[in-house]
Short mmCIF file of C-alpha atoms in Angstrom, two decimals:
data_model
loop_
_atom_site.label_atom_id
_atom_site.label_comp_id
_atom_site.label_asym_id
_atom_site.label_seq_id
_atom_site.Cartn_x
_atom_site.Cartn_y
_atom_site.Cartn_z
CA MET A 90 1.17 8.88 -17.84
CA ARG A 91 1.38 11.21 -15.96
CA PHE A 92 3.16 11.15 -11.37
CA ASN A 93 2.34 13.73 -9.91
CA PRO A 94 6.77 14.50 -9.96
CA ALA A 95 7.74 16.50 -7.09
CA ARG A 96 9.69 19.80 -6.31
CA LYS A 97 10.60 19.02 -3.03
CA ARG A 98 9.92 15.78 -1.34
CA ASP A 99 10.19 15.27 2.61
CA SER A 100 9.94 11.25 3.25
CA HIS A 101 9.36 9.34 6.46
CA PHE A 102 10.25 6.44 3.99
CA LYS A 103 13.78 5.63 2.90
CA SER A 104 13.46 4.94 -0.72
CA GLU A 105 14.31 1.59 -1.22
CA TRP A 106 16.46 0.39 -4.44
CA PRO A 107 15.68 -3.38 -5.65
CA ASP A 108 18.27 -5.61 -4.68
CA LEU A 109 21.22 -6.54 -7.34
CA LYS A 110 20.03 -9.66 -9.48
CA GLU A 111 23.33 -12.16 -9.44
CA SER A 112 24.24 -11.93 -13.25
CA LYS A 113 27.14 -12.99 -14.95
CA GLY A 114 29.18 -10.05 -15.25
CA GLU A 115 29.75 -8.53 -18.42
CA LEU A 116 30.27 -5.25 -18.67
CA PHE A 117 27.27 -3.64 -19.60
CA THR A 118 24.89 -5.70 -17.79
CA ALA A 119 22.52 -2.84 -16.11
CA ARG A 120 20.82 -2.89 -13.10
CA PRO A 121 17.74 -0.91 -11.53
CA SER A 122 18.14 2.41 -12.36
CA LEU A 123 14.94 3.29 -10.01
CA ARG A 124 14.46 3.09 -6.70
CA LYS A 125 10.94 0.78 -5.73
CA LEU A 126 7.38 2.59 -6.72
CA VAL A 127 5.60 2.71 -3.26
CA VAL A 128 2.52 2.77 -3.83
CA LEU A 129 -0.73 2.59 -1.67
CA VAL A 130 -3.34 0.67 -2.75
CA ASP A 131 -7.49 0.18 -1.09
CA ASN A 132 -7.57 -3.12 0.49
CA GLU A 133 -10.53 -3.48 -2.18
CA LEU A 134 -9.77 -2.93 -5.34
CA LEU A 135 -6.81 -6.10 -5.33
CA VAL A 136 -7.92 -8.59 -7.10
CA GLU A 137 -7.46 -12.51 -5.04
CA ASP A 138 -9.22 -15.03 -7.89
CA THR A 139 -6.32 -16.66 -9.23
CA ALA A 140 -8.82 -17.12 -12.27
CA ALA A 141 -9.61 -13.98 -12.52
CA TRP A 142 -8.46 -12.30 -15.81
CA ASN A 143 -9.33 -8.34 -16.13
CA LYS A 144 -7.24 -4.59 -15.38
CA GLU A 145 -7.52 -5.24 -12.02
CA SER A 146 -6.06 -8.33 -11.38
CA LEU A 147 -3.66 -8.26 -13.98
CA LEU A 148 -3.00 -4.86 -11.52
CA SER A 149 -3.09 -6.74 -8.73
CA GLY A 150 -0.64 -8.95 -9.70
CA LEU A 151 1.88 -6.67 -10.90
CA LEU A 152 1.87 -4.40 -7.53
CA THR A 153 4.11 -7.96 -6.02
CA HIS A 154 6.66 -7.40 -8.59
CA PRO A 155 9.65 -7.25 -6.58
CA TYR A 156 10.32 -3.49 -7.72
CA ILE A 157 7.07 -1.88 -6.13
CA ARG A 158 6.47 -1.43 -2.37
CA MET A 159 2.76 -1.91 -2.44
CA VAL A 160 0.77 -1.06 0.79
CA ARG A 161 -2.91 -1.77 1.07
CA TYR A 162 -5.17 0.72 3.48
CA THR A 163 -8.91 0.26 5.08
CA ASP A 164 -11.11 3.10 7.30
CA SER A 165 -12.88 -0.31 7.42
CA ALA A 166 -12.65 -3.66 9.47
CA LEU A 167 -9.33 -5.63 8.97
CA PRO A 168 -10.01 -7.94 6.33
CA PRO A 169 -10.55 -11.66 9.26
CA THR A 170 -7.37 -13.32 8.13
CA VAL A 171 -4.85 -10.90 8.07
CA THR A 172 -2.30 -11.34 10.23
CA LYS A 173 -2.28 -9.13 13.40
CA MET A 174 1.36 -8.31 15.22
CA HIS A 175 1.44 -6.17 18.36
CA SER A 176 4.93 -4.35 19.66
CA PRO A 177 5.72 -2.95 22.81
CA TRP A 178 5.64 -0.23 21.60
CA ALA A 179 4.42 0.56 18.22
CA GLY A 180 0.75 -1.63 19.08
CA GLU A 181 -1.21 -3.36 16.60
CA PHE A 182 -0.04 -3.36 13.24
CA VAL A 183 0.23 -5.53 10.37
CA PRO A 184 2.99 -6.31 7.66
CA GLY A 185 2.14 -4.23 3.97
CA TRP A 186 -0.46 -2.48 5.75
CA ALA A 187 -1.01 0.83 6.66
CA ILE A 188 -3.09 0.93 9.61
CA LEU A 189 -5.63 4.11 11.42
CA ARG A 190 -5.72 4.25 14.79
CA PRO A 191 -8.69 5.24 16.56
CA ARG A 192 -9.63 9.42 16.47
CA HIS A 193 -8.41 11.49 19.30
CA LYS A 194 -10.68 12.71 22.03
CA GLU A 195 -8.45 15.89 23.14
CA THR A 196 -6.37 16.57 19.21
CA ASN A 197 -10.02 15.65 17.57
CA GLU A 198 -7.67 17.32 14.23
CA ILE A 199 -4.78 14.98 14.76
CA ARG A 200 -5.04 11.39 14.12
CA GLU A 201 -2.16 8.16 14.23
CA PHE A 202 -1.56 5.35 11.76
CA VAL A 203 0.62 2.92 11.61
CA VAL A 204 3.06 0.63 8.63
CA ALA A 205 4.67 -1.48 8.78
CA ASN A 206 7.35 -4.08 6.13
CA ASP A 207 8.41 -7.59 7.90
CA GLU A 208 10.82 -5.29 9.67
CA THR A 209 9.50 -2.54 11.04
CA ALA A 210 6.27 -0.26 11.57
CA THR A 211 5.75 2.90 12.53
CA ILE A 212 3.86 5.50 13.53
CA HIS A 213 2.37 8.21 11.68
CA ALA A 214 1.18 11.00 12.44
CA ILE A 215 -2.07 13.11 10.62
CA TYR A 216 -1.89 17.35 10.64
CA GLY A 217 -3.39 19.94 9.92
CA SER A 218 -7.51 20.63 8.64
CA ALA A 219 -7.62 18.13 5.52
CA ALA A 220 -10.59 16.37 7.19
CA LEU A 221 -11.95 19.11 8.84
CA ILE A 222 -12.54 20.73 4.88
CA ALA A 223 -13.32 17.97 3.43
CA ARG A 224 -15.75 16.80 5.92
CA SER A 225 -17.95 21.32 5.43
CA ASP A 226 -16.91 20.87 1.79
CA SER A 227 -21.25 20.13 0.79
CA SER A 228 -20.44 21.69 -2.28
CA HIS A 229 -18.86 18.28 -3.84
CA PRO A 230 -20.59 16.25 -5.74
CA ALA A 231 -19.11 13.17 -4.07
CA TYR A 232 -22.17 10.84 -2.58
CA SER A 233 -24.65 13.36 -3.54
CA ASP A 234 -26.92 11.05 -3.94
CA LEU A 235 -26.44 9.90 0.25
CA PRO A 236 -27.90 11.82 3.42
CA ALA A 237 -26.05 15.42 4.43
CA ASP A 238 -24.06 13.14 7.75
CA GLU A 239 -23.11 9.83 5.98
CA ALA A 240 -21.45 11.97 2.68
CA ALA A 241 -19.80 14.56 4.97
CA GLY A 242 -17.53 11.45 7.18
CA LYS A 243 -16.78 9.85 3.44
CA ARG A 244 -15.40 12.70 3.04
CA GLU A 245 -13.51 13.26 5.53
CA ALA A 246 -12.61 9.64 5.20
CA ASP A 247 -11.37 10.50 1.50
CA ALA A 248 -9.28 13.18 2.63
CA ILE A 249 -7.53 10.30 5.39
CA ALA A 250 -6.34 8.74 3.49
CA ALA A 251 -4.79 10.78 0.71
CA ARG A 252 -3.06 12.19 3.41
CA VAL A 253 -2.00 8.90 4.60
CA ALA A 254 -0.84 8.99 0.55
CA GLU A 255 1.08 11.63 1.27
CA GLU A 256 2.80 11.12 4.89
CA ILE A 257 4.11 7.33 3.53
CA SER A 258 5.94 9.68 0.19
CA ALA A 259 3.16 7.40 -1.35
CA ASP A 260 4.14 7.51 -5.30
CA ILE A 261 0.47 6.95 -6.51
CA TYR A 262 -2.79 6.07 -4.22
CA ILE A 263 -5.25 2.88 -5.59
CA THR A 264 -9.21 4.31 -5.36
CA ARG A 265 -12.29 4.19 -6.95
CA ARG A 266 -13.29 7.05 -3.74
CA GLU A 267 -15.66 9.78 -5.16
CA TYR A 268 -14.55 12.63 -2.96
CA LEU A 269 -10.16 12.37 -4.33
CA THR A 270 -11.04 10.72 -8.08
CA GLU A 271 -14.05 12.94 -9.66
CA SER A 272 -13.70 16.98 -10.35
CA PRO A 273 -12.65 18.42 -8.94
CA THR A 274 -9.61 16.72 -7.13
CA PRO A 275 -8.26 17.60 -4.26
CA ARG A 276 -4.47 18.72 -4.62
CA THR A 277 -1.69 15.97 -3.02
CA ASP A 278 1.46 16.66 -3.13
CA ASN A 279 4.48 14.40 -4.81
CA THR A 280 1.19 11.86 -4.32
CA SER A 281 -1.16 10.93 -7.93
CA ILE A 282 -4.59 9.83 -7.25
CA CYS A 283 -5.81 6.96 -9.90
CA THR A 284 -8.67 4.66 -10.54
CA PRO A 285 -7.23 0.62 -10.76
CA GLY A 286 -7.92 0.90 -14.96
CA ASP A 287 -5.05 4.27 -14.43
CA ALA A 288 -2.06 2.71 -12.08
CA VAL A 289 -2.30 0.04 -15.20
CA PRO A 290 0.25 2.36 -17.82
CA LEU A 291 1.59 4.14 -14.72
CA VAL A 292 2.47 1.14 -13.51
CA GLY A 293 3.80 -0.71 -16.49
CA LEU A 294 5.68 2.39 -17.08
CA PHE A 295 7.77 2.06 -14.02
CA LEU A 296 8.35 -1.26 -15.10
CA ARG A 297 9.24 -1.09 -18.82
CA ARG A 298 11.59 1.91 -16.97
CA GLN A 299 13.14 -0.61 -15.11
CA GLY A 300 13.78 -2.96 -18.14
CA VAL A 301 10.55 -5.37 -17.03
CA PHE A 302 8.61 -6.85 -20.44
CA MET A 303 5.95 -7.81 -19.50
CA TYR A 304 2.27 -10.04 -20.35
CA PHE A 305 0.77 -10.24 -16.97
CA ARG A 306 1.47 -12.07 -13.61
CA SER A 307 0.05 -13.50 -11.07
CA VAL A 308 -1.79 -11.33 -8.02
CA ASP A 309 -0.61 -13.91 -5.60
CA GLY A 310 3.07 -13.70 -7.12
CA GLY A 311 3.58 -16.99 -8.27
CA PHE A 312 4.78 -17.24 -11.63
CA GLN A 313 5.39 -13.89 -14.55
CA PHE A 314 4.69 -14.64 -18.81
CA ASN A 315 7.95 -12.47 -19.43
CA CYS A 316 9.08 -11.00 -23.29
CA SER A 317 11.68 -8.68 -24.72
CA GLN A 318 11.18 -5.71 -25.22
CA ARG A 319 11.52 -6.19 -29.36
CA ILE A 320 8.76 -8.46 -28.43
CA TYR A 321 6.46 -6.39 -25.63
CA PHE A 322 6.31 -3.05 -28.38
CA PHE A 323 5.59 -5.32 -32.05
CA THR A 324 3.14 -7.35 -29.79
CA GLY A 325 1.35 -3.72 -28.54
CA ALA A 326 1.40 -3.00 -32.14
CA MET A 327 0.06 -6.13 -33.85
CA ASP A 328 -3.04 -5.38 -30.70
CA LEU A 329 -3.33 -2.20 -31.69
CA LEU A 330 -3.89 -2.74 -35.19
CA PRO A 331 -5.56 -5.46 -35.92
CA SER A 332 -6.12 -4.66 -39.15
CA ALA A 333 -2.40 -6.23 -39.98
CA TRP A 334 -3.53 -8.89 -39.57
CA ARG A 335 -5.37 -9.42 -43.08
CA TRP A 336 -3.26 -7.58 -44.42
CA SER A 337 0.30 -9.40 -43.59
CA ASN A 338 -1.26 -12.52 -43.87
CA ALA A 339 -2.16 -11.34 -47.79
CA CYS A 340 1.47 -9.24 -48.30
CA GLY A 341 3.14 -12.66 -47.09
CA GLN A 342 1.09 -15.51 -49.09
CA SER A 343 1.77 -12.93 -52.27
CA ALA A 344 5.51 -12.51 -51.16
CA GLU A 345 5.38 -17.08 -51.89
CA ALA A 346 3.89 -17.04 -54.86
CA THR A 347 5.45 -14.78 -56.89
CA GLY A 348 9.03 -14.78 -55.11
CA ASP A 349 9.43 -11.04 -54.36
CA ASP A 350 9.35 -10.33 -50.98
CA GLY A 351 8.64 -6.85 -50.99
CA LEU A 352 5.79 -6.01 -50.25
CA ALA A 353 5.74 -7.69 -47.58
CA ALA A 354 9.09 -6.29 -46.41
CA LEU A 355 6.97 -3.13 -46.49
CA SER A 356 3.30 -4.88 -44.78
CA SER A 357 6.12 -5.46 -42.32
CA SER A 358 7.93 -2.13 -41.80
CA LEU A 359 4.27 0.04 -41.62
CA VAL A 360 3.98 -2.23 -37.87
CA GLN A 361 8.06 -1.45 -37.15
CA ARG A 362 7.56 2.27 -37.63
CA VAL A 363 4.16 1.82 -34.87
CA GLU A 364 6.41 -0.61 -32.79
CA ARG A 365 8.92 2.15 -32.89
CA ALA A 366 6.36 4.53 -32.37
CA LEU A 367 5.70 3.73 -28.30
CA GLN A 368 9.07 2.79 -27.60
CA SER A 369 9.70 6.58 -28.39
CA ARG A 370 5.80 7.24 -27.66
CA ASP A 371 7.76 5.88 -23.73
CA ASP A 372 11.14 7.45 -23.99
CA LEU A 373 8.26 11.02 -24.47
CA PHE A 374 6.77 10.13 -20.66
CA PHE A 375 9.93 9.56 -19.10
CA ALA A 376 11.17 12.87 -20.12
CA LEU A 377 8.31 14.61 -18.69
CA ASN A 378 7.71 12.85 -15.54
CA THR A 379 11.11 13.54 -14.56
CA VAL A 380 11.10 17.48 -14.89
CA GLY A 381 12.84 19.42 -13.09
CA ASN A 382 16.05 17.14 -14.65
CA ARG A 383 18.01 19.65 -17.18
CA ASP A 384 17.71 16.62 -19.64
CA SER A 385 14.88 15.87 -19.13
CA THR A 386 13.75 17.92 -21.93
CA ASP A 387 16.16 18.24 -24.44
CA ALA A 388 14.93 13.81 -24.48
CA ALA A 389 10.98 15.32 -25.02
CA LEU A 390 11.50 17.06 -27.57
CA ARG A 391 13.89 14.40 -29.42
CA SER A 392 11.20 11.55 -28.25
CA LEU A 393 9.19 13.54 -29.71
CA ASP A 394 10.33 14.02 -33.53
CA THR A 395 11.07 10.46 -33.24
CA ALA A 396 7.68 8.82 -32.21
CA LEU A 397 6.53 11.97 -34.68
CA ILE A 398 8.30 11.03 -37.80
CA PHE A 399 7.77 7.40 -37.04
CA LEU A 400 4.57 7.93 -37.59
CA MET A 401 4.68 9.82 -40.97
CA GLY A 402 7.31 6.76 -41.79
CA ALA A 403 3.95 4.33 -40.84
CA ILE A 404 1.73 6.19 -43.24
CA ASP A 405 3.97 6.24 -46.55
CA VAL A 406 4.10 2.89 -46.00
CA SER A 407 0.28 2.15 -45.89
CA ALA A 408 0.20 4.68 -49.16
CA ARG A 409 3.63 2.16 -50.79
CA VAL A 410 2.24 -0.73 -50.09
CA ALA A 411 -1.89 0.64 -51.82
CA HIS A 412 0.00 1.46 -55.13
CA ARG A 413 1.28 -2.05 -55.53
CA VAL A 414 -2.03 -4.07 -54.38
CA LEU A 415 -3.45 -1.52 -56.54
CA GLN A 416 -0.84 -1.58 -59.74
CA ILE A 417 -0.70 2.14 -60.46
CA SER A 418 1.83 3.22 -63.05
CA LEU A 419 2.26 6.36 -61.88
CA SER A 420 6.33 6.01 -60.37
CA GLN A 421 5.81 4.17 -56.79
CA ARG A 422 8.24 7.86 -55.36
CA ASN A 423 4.61 9.46 -55.90
CA ALA A 424 2.45 7.21 -53.99
CA GLY A 425 1.57 10.06 -50.80
CA TRP A 426 -2.14 10.46 -49.51
CA GLN A 427 -0.91 14.31 -49.17
CA ASN A 428 0.01 13.90 -53.57
CA PRO A 429 -3.76 14.86 -55.20
CA ALA A 430 -2.68 13.02 -58.28
CA TRP A 431 -1.98 9.98 -56.95
CA LEU A 432 -4.89 9.97 -54.85
CA GLN A 433 -7.08 9.71 -58.14
CA ARG A 434 -5.86 7.28 -60.05
CA VAL A 435 -6.43 5.47 -56.33
CA GLN A 436 -10.12 7.20 -57.17
CA LEU A 437 -9.95 5.55 -59.69
CA LEU A 438 -9.53 1.35 -58.81
CA ALA A 439 -10.80 2.15 -54.92
CA PRO A 440 -13.06 4.04 -54.75
CA GLY A 441 -13.40 3.95 -50.77
CA LEU A 442 -9.94 3.79 -50.01
CA ALA A 443 -9.24 7.38 -51.04
CA ALA A 444 -13.02 8.11 -48.97
CA ILE A 445 -10.49 7.87 -46.23
CA PHE A 446 -8.87 11.33 -46.94
CA ASN A 447 -11.19 13.31 -48.63
CA GLN A 448 -11.56 16.62 -48.20
CA GLY A 449 -11.23 17.58 -44.29
CA SER A 450 -11.99 15.21 -43.67
CA ASP A 451 -10.21 13.82 -39.49
CA ALA A 452 -7.54 11.40 -42.02
CA GLN A 453 -6.82 14.88 -44.19
CA HIS A 454 -7.27 16.81 -41.37
CA LEU A 455 -4.97 15.01 -39.27
CA LEU A 456 -2.53 14.51 -42.29
CA GLU A 457 -2.08 17.96 -42.92
CA ILE A 458 -0.58 17.78 -38.74
CA LEU A 459 1.80 15.28 -39.11
CA ARG A 460 2.79 16.98 -41.96
CA LYS A 461 3.60 19.72 -40.40
CA PHE A 462 5.22 18.44 -37.68
CA ARG A 463 7.36 16.08 -39.76
CA ASN A 464 8.47 18.15 -42.08
CA SER A 465 10.17 21.30 -39.04
CA VAL A 466 13.00 18.74 -39.44
CA HIS A 467 14.12 21.26 -42.31
CA GLY A 468 13.68 23.75 -40.94
CA GLU A 469 13.74 25.12 -37.03
CA ALA A 470 13.55 23.20 -34.89
CA LEU A 471 10.71 22.79 -32.26
CA SER A 472 10.86 24.91 -30.04
CA PRO A 473 10.65 24.33 -25.51
CA LEU A 474 8.94 25.77 -22.82
CA THR A 475 9.52 25.05 -19.32
CA LEU A 476 6.86 26.35 -17.69
CA SER A 477 6.74 27.11 -13.88
CA GLU A 478 3.77 28.38 -12.21
CA GLY A 479 3.31 29.67 -8.12
CA SER A 480 3.94 26.35 -6.75
CA LYS A 481 2.70 23.89 -8.85
CA PRO A 482 5.42 21.01 -10.21
CA GLU A 483 7.26 22.56 -14.09
CA ARG A 484 5.60 21.21 -17.06
CA ILE A 485 7.67 21.55 -20.10
CA LEU A 486 5.62 22.09 -23.48
CA VAL A 487 6.45 22.63 -26.87
CA GLY A 488 5.85 25.49 -29.40
CA LEU A 489 4.06 24.85 -32.34
CA PRO A 490 5.54 25.73 -36.09
CA ARG A 491 5.32 28.69 -36.25
CA GLU A 492 5.44 28.53 -40.54
CA ASP A 493 3.35 27.09 -40.41
CA LEU A 494 0.54 27.33 -37.15
CA LYS A 495 -2.32 28.26 -40.02
CA ALA A 496 -2.52 26.13 -41.09
CA ILE A 497 -2.23 23.50 -38.04
CA LEU A 498 -4.34 25.54 -35.10
CA ASP A 499 -7.46 25.33 -37.67
CA SER A 500 -6.88 20.68 -38.80
CA MET A 501 -6.36 20.48 -34.21
CA ASP A 502 -10.17 23.07 -34.11
CA ALA A 503 -12.21 20.64 -36.39
CA LEU A 504 -10.40 17.63 -34.45
CA GLY A 505 -11.83 18.37 -31.48
CA GLY A 506 -10.49 22.16 -30.19
CA ARG A 507 -6.99 23.54 -29.51
CA SER A 508 -8.17 23.01 -25.73
CA ALA A 509 -8.22 18.71 -25.75
CA TRP A 510 -4.72 19.16 -27.96
CA GLY A 511 -2.80 20.20 -25.18
CA VAL A 512 -2.94 24.20 -26.23
CA GLU A 513 -2.35 27.01 -24.45
CA SER A 514 -0.48 30.82 -25.34
CA PRO A 515 1.68 31.73 -21.56
CA TRP A 516 2.99 34.59 -24.56
CA GLU A 517 1.58 37.10 -26.21
CA ASN A 518 2.15 35.27 -30.11
CA ARG A 519 3.66 31.89 -29.05
CA MET A 520 1.15 28.76 -29.12
CA TYR A 521 1.84 25.89 -27.15
CA SER A 522 1.31 22.71 -26.61
CA ASP A 523 1.43 20.53 -24.03
CA PRO A 524 3.77 16.94 -25.54
CA GLY A 525 2.22 14.29 -24.41
CA ILE A 526 -1.37 15.04 -24.77
CA LEU A 527 0.02 16.53 -28.21
CA LEU A 528 1.85 12.69 -29.06
CA ASP A 529 -1.11 10.75 -27.57
CA ASN A 530 -3.64 12.12 -30.27
CA ILE A 531 -1.56 11.84 -32.82
CA LEU A 532 -0.81 7.79 -31.78
CA ARG A 533 -4.55 7.64 -30.99
CA ARG A 534 -6.38 9.31 -34.86
CA ALA A 535 -2.83 7.77 -36.73
CA LEU A 536 -3.94 4.03 -35.80
CA VAL A 537 -7.61 4.61 -36.49
CA ILE A 538 -6.55 5.72 -39.97
CA LEU A 539 -3.61 3.59 -41.08
CA ASN A 540 -6.33 0.52 -39.47
CA LYS A 541 -9.41 2.71 -42.50
CA ILE A 542 -6.34 2.52 -45.19
CA MET A 543 -5.30 -1.10 -44.62
CA HIS A 544 -8.91 -2.56 -43.58
CA GLU A 545 -10.20 -0.91 -47.27
CA THR A 546 -6.35 -1.67 -49.21
CA PRO A 547 -7.40 -4.99 -51.67
CA VAL A 548 -5.64 -6.78 -51.09
CA GLU A 549 -7.47 -9.87 -52.56
CA MET A 550 -6.63 -8.60 -55.97
CA LEU A 551 -2.51 -9.79 -55.05
CA PRO A 552 -2.46 -13.50 -57.14
CA ASP A 553 -2.54 -16.51 -55.06
CA VAL A 554 -4.17 -14.19 -52.29
CA ARG A 555 -6.97 -16.51 -50.74
CA ILE A 556 -8.11 -14.60 -47.98
CA THR A 557 -9.91 -16.84 -45.23
CA PRO A 558 -12.18 -15.39 -42.22
CA ALA A 559 -9.16 -16.65 -39.30
CA ALA A 560 -6.21 -14.71 -41.74
CA CYS A 561 -8.51 -11.36 -40.94
CA GLU A 562 -7.27 -12.20 -37.01
CA PRO A 563 -4.48 -12.49 -34.52
CA PRO A 564 -3.42 -17.08 -33.75
CA SER A 565 -6.24 -18.87 -31.82
CA ASP A 566 -3.12 -20.51 -29.65
CA PRO A 567 -4.12 -19.64 -25.86
CA HIS A 568 -0.79 -19.95 -24.83
CA GLY A 569 1.02 -18.40 -27.98
CA ARG A 570 2.37 -15.67 -28.26
CA TYR A 571 -0.76 -13.32 -29.47
CA SER A 572 -2.82 -14.58 -27.63
CA GLU A 573 -5.68 -12.64 -26.28
CA MET A 574 -4.80 -12.76 -22.71
CA LYS A 575 -0.60 -11.56 -23.17
CA ARG A 576 -2.11 -8.62 -25.14
CA GLU A 577 -5.09 -7.57 -23.92
CA GLY A 578 -1.77 -7.16 -21.18
CA ILE A 579 0.02 -5.27 -23.00
CA ARG A 580 -2.58 -2.96 -24.60
CA TRP A 581 -3.70 -2.27 -20.94
CA GLN A 582 -0.06 -1.36 -20.02
CA LEU A 583 0.31 0.92 -22.49
CA GLY A 584 -3.00 3.46 -22.36
CA PHE A 585 -4.94 1.65 -24.64
#
């Protein structure tokens, strides 16, 4: 969830800030802390059908939020439903649109466009050779199935669209144009170019940092379903842990039958730890998107530390639940997937559960990485590096723990390779990783492992527990808190 941070932002758009909401004036009532997000979007990607439900319709609804300034764009004819307006000096314009003007015969490489809101219309000019370069870029794979002249025209149109986004200082440009989204992608200054699917988590992150937590918003902006931050992340965690429904229902039934709610509390705490890891992940990406702020590096490392501790805690909790379900005679303090003696007891009672952590398994390698990072809390702190390369935006990297470097790298090599984990060595004898890539790798793999653990834990062994197929699924109420639409809306905004 990365925007394209600007080293220097020269904007022709005046930054807009959300209107302050009416409040009762409590001392600690916050106002929106960020300016409006500026989004350019290809008009054909917006969904107009209020009954549709997919990522595109969710995005179309989110973009109507008052904290976002959305500008529509097309390089073809305007839709017939659009009401055109006219100004004696700006010419034809449409509020909420950027409209490209015909090419000048005299100034072939200068293109003008007009962008307007409900109050003003502004004429912009696009200078430079980006369009000419794109037209000549015949080696690019985009539109290779088309005749050469047609492909050249499409590349040129795509490059002009990207320049429109830059000229209006759009934070993101949402498009499916092949020349802009297929590698190698043209460089854009300050603007992140993304597909609708990639835009949903970016917009979701922005809204959450503004204190907006919603399941979804209608494509016409007429209604939205909001929730608290706590419910938002807990619902997201439950959706990412589908095996938790069977697991938690069984533990709840056992607590009701025995009067001992300890097992149910452990089951719930696993989900809570994942919930908090998701919140820390948000904090990390917010810090990574504010590089240049002197506090962002500390915030990034703090968030990474916190997320890893919570994920390790969730895995530890899963071992304690398995310990109690299997009634292992060892002390609960010995419960841990990294403990060979305890794992041997699990092997005797639930072979499928123990097999998840076989030597050389994905789970065993991930646990090795997670443990070594968690153990750094007791030793040398994770070291940051702010890297600046030429005109590229600054980046924050995190040093891999030197004491356990070989073990970490060996496990990364077994799980897709170091490059997939964002590992690089800008300085000799030191290894660093992109903290966002690192955390997302660990989180996504940890979710797989936690689901496997919960699936293989024989909770049906608990006294007075009867698990029905319905108990293994989310509640079926389409209007309830855990409806499929609400869970999907949150999952997509979280980037899963």
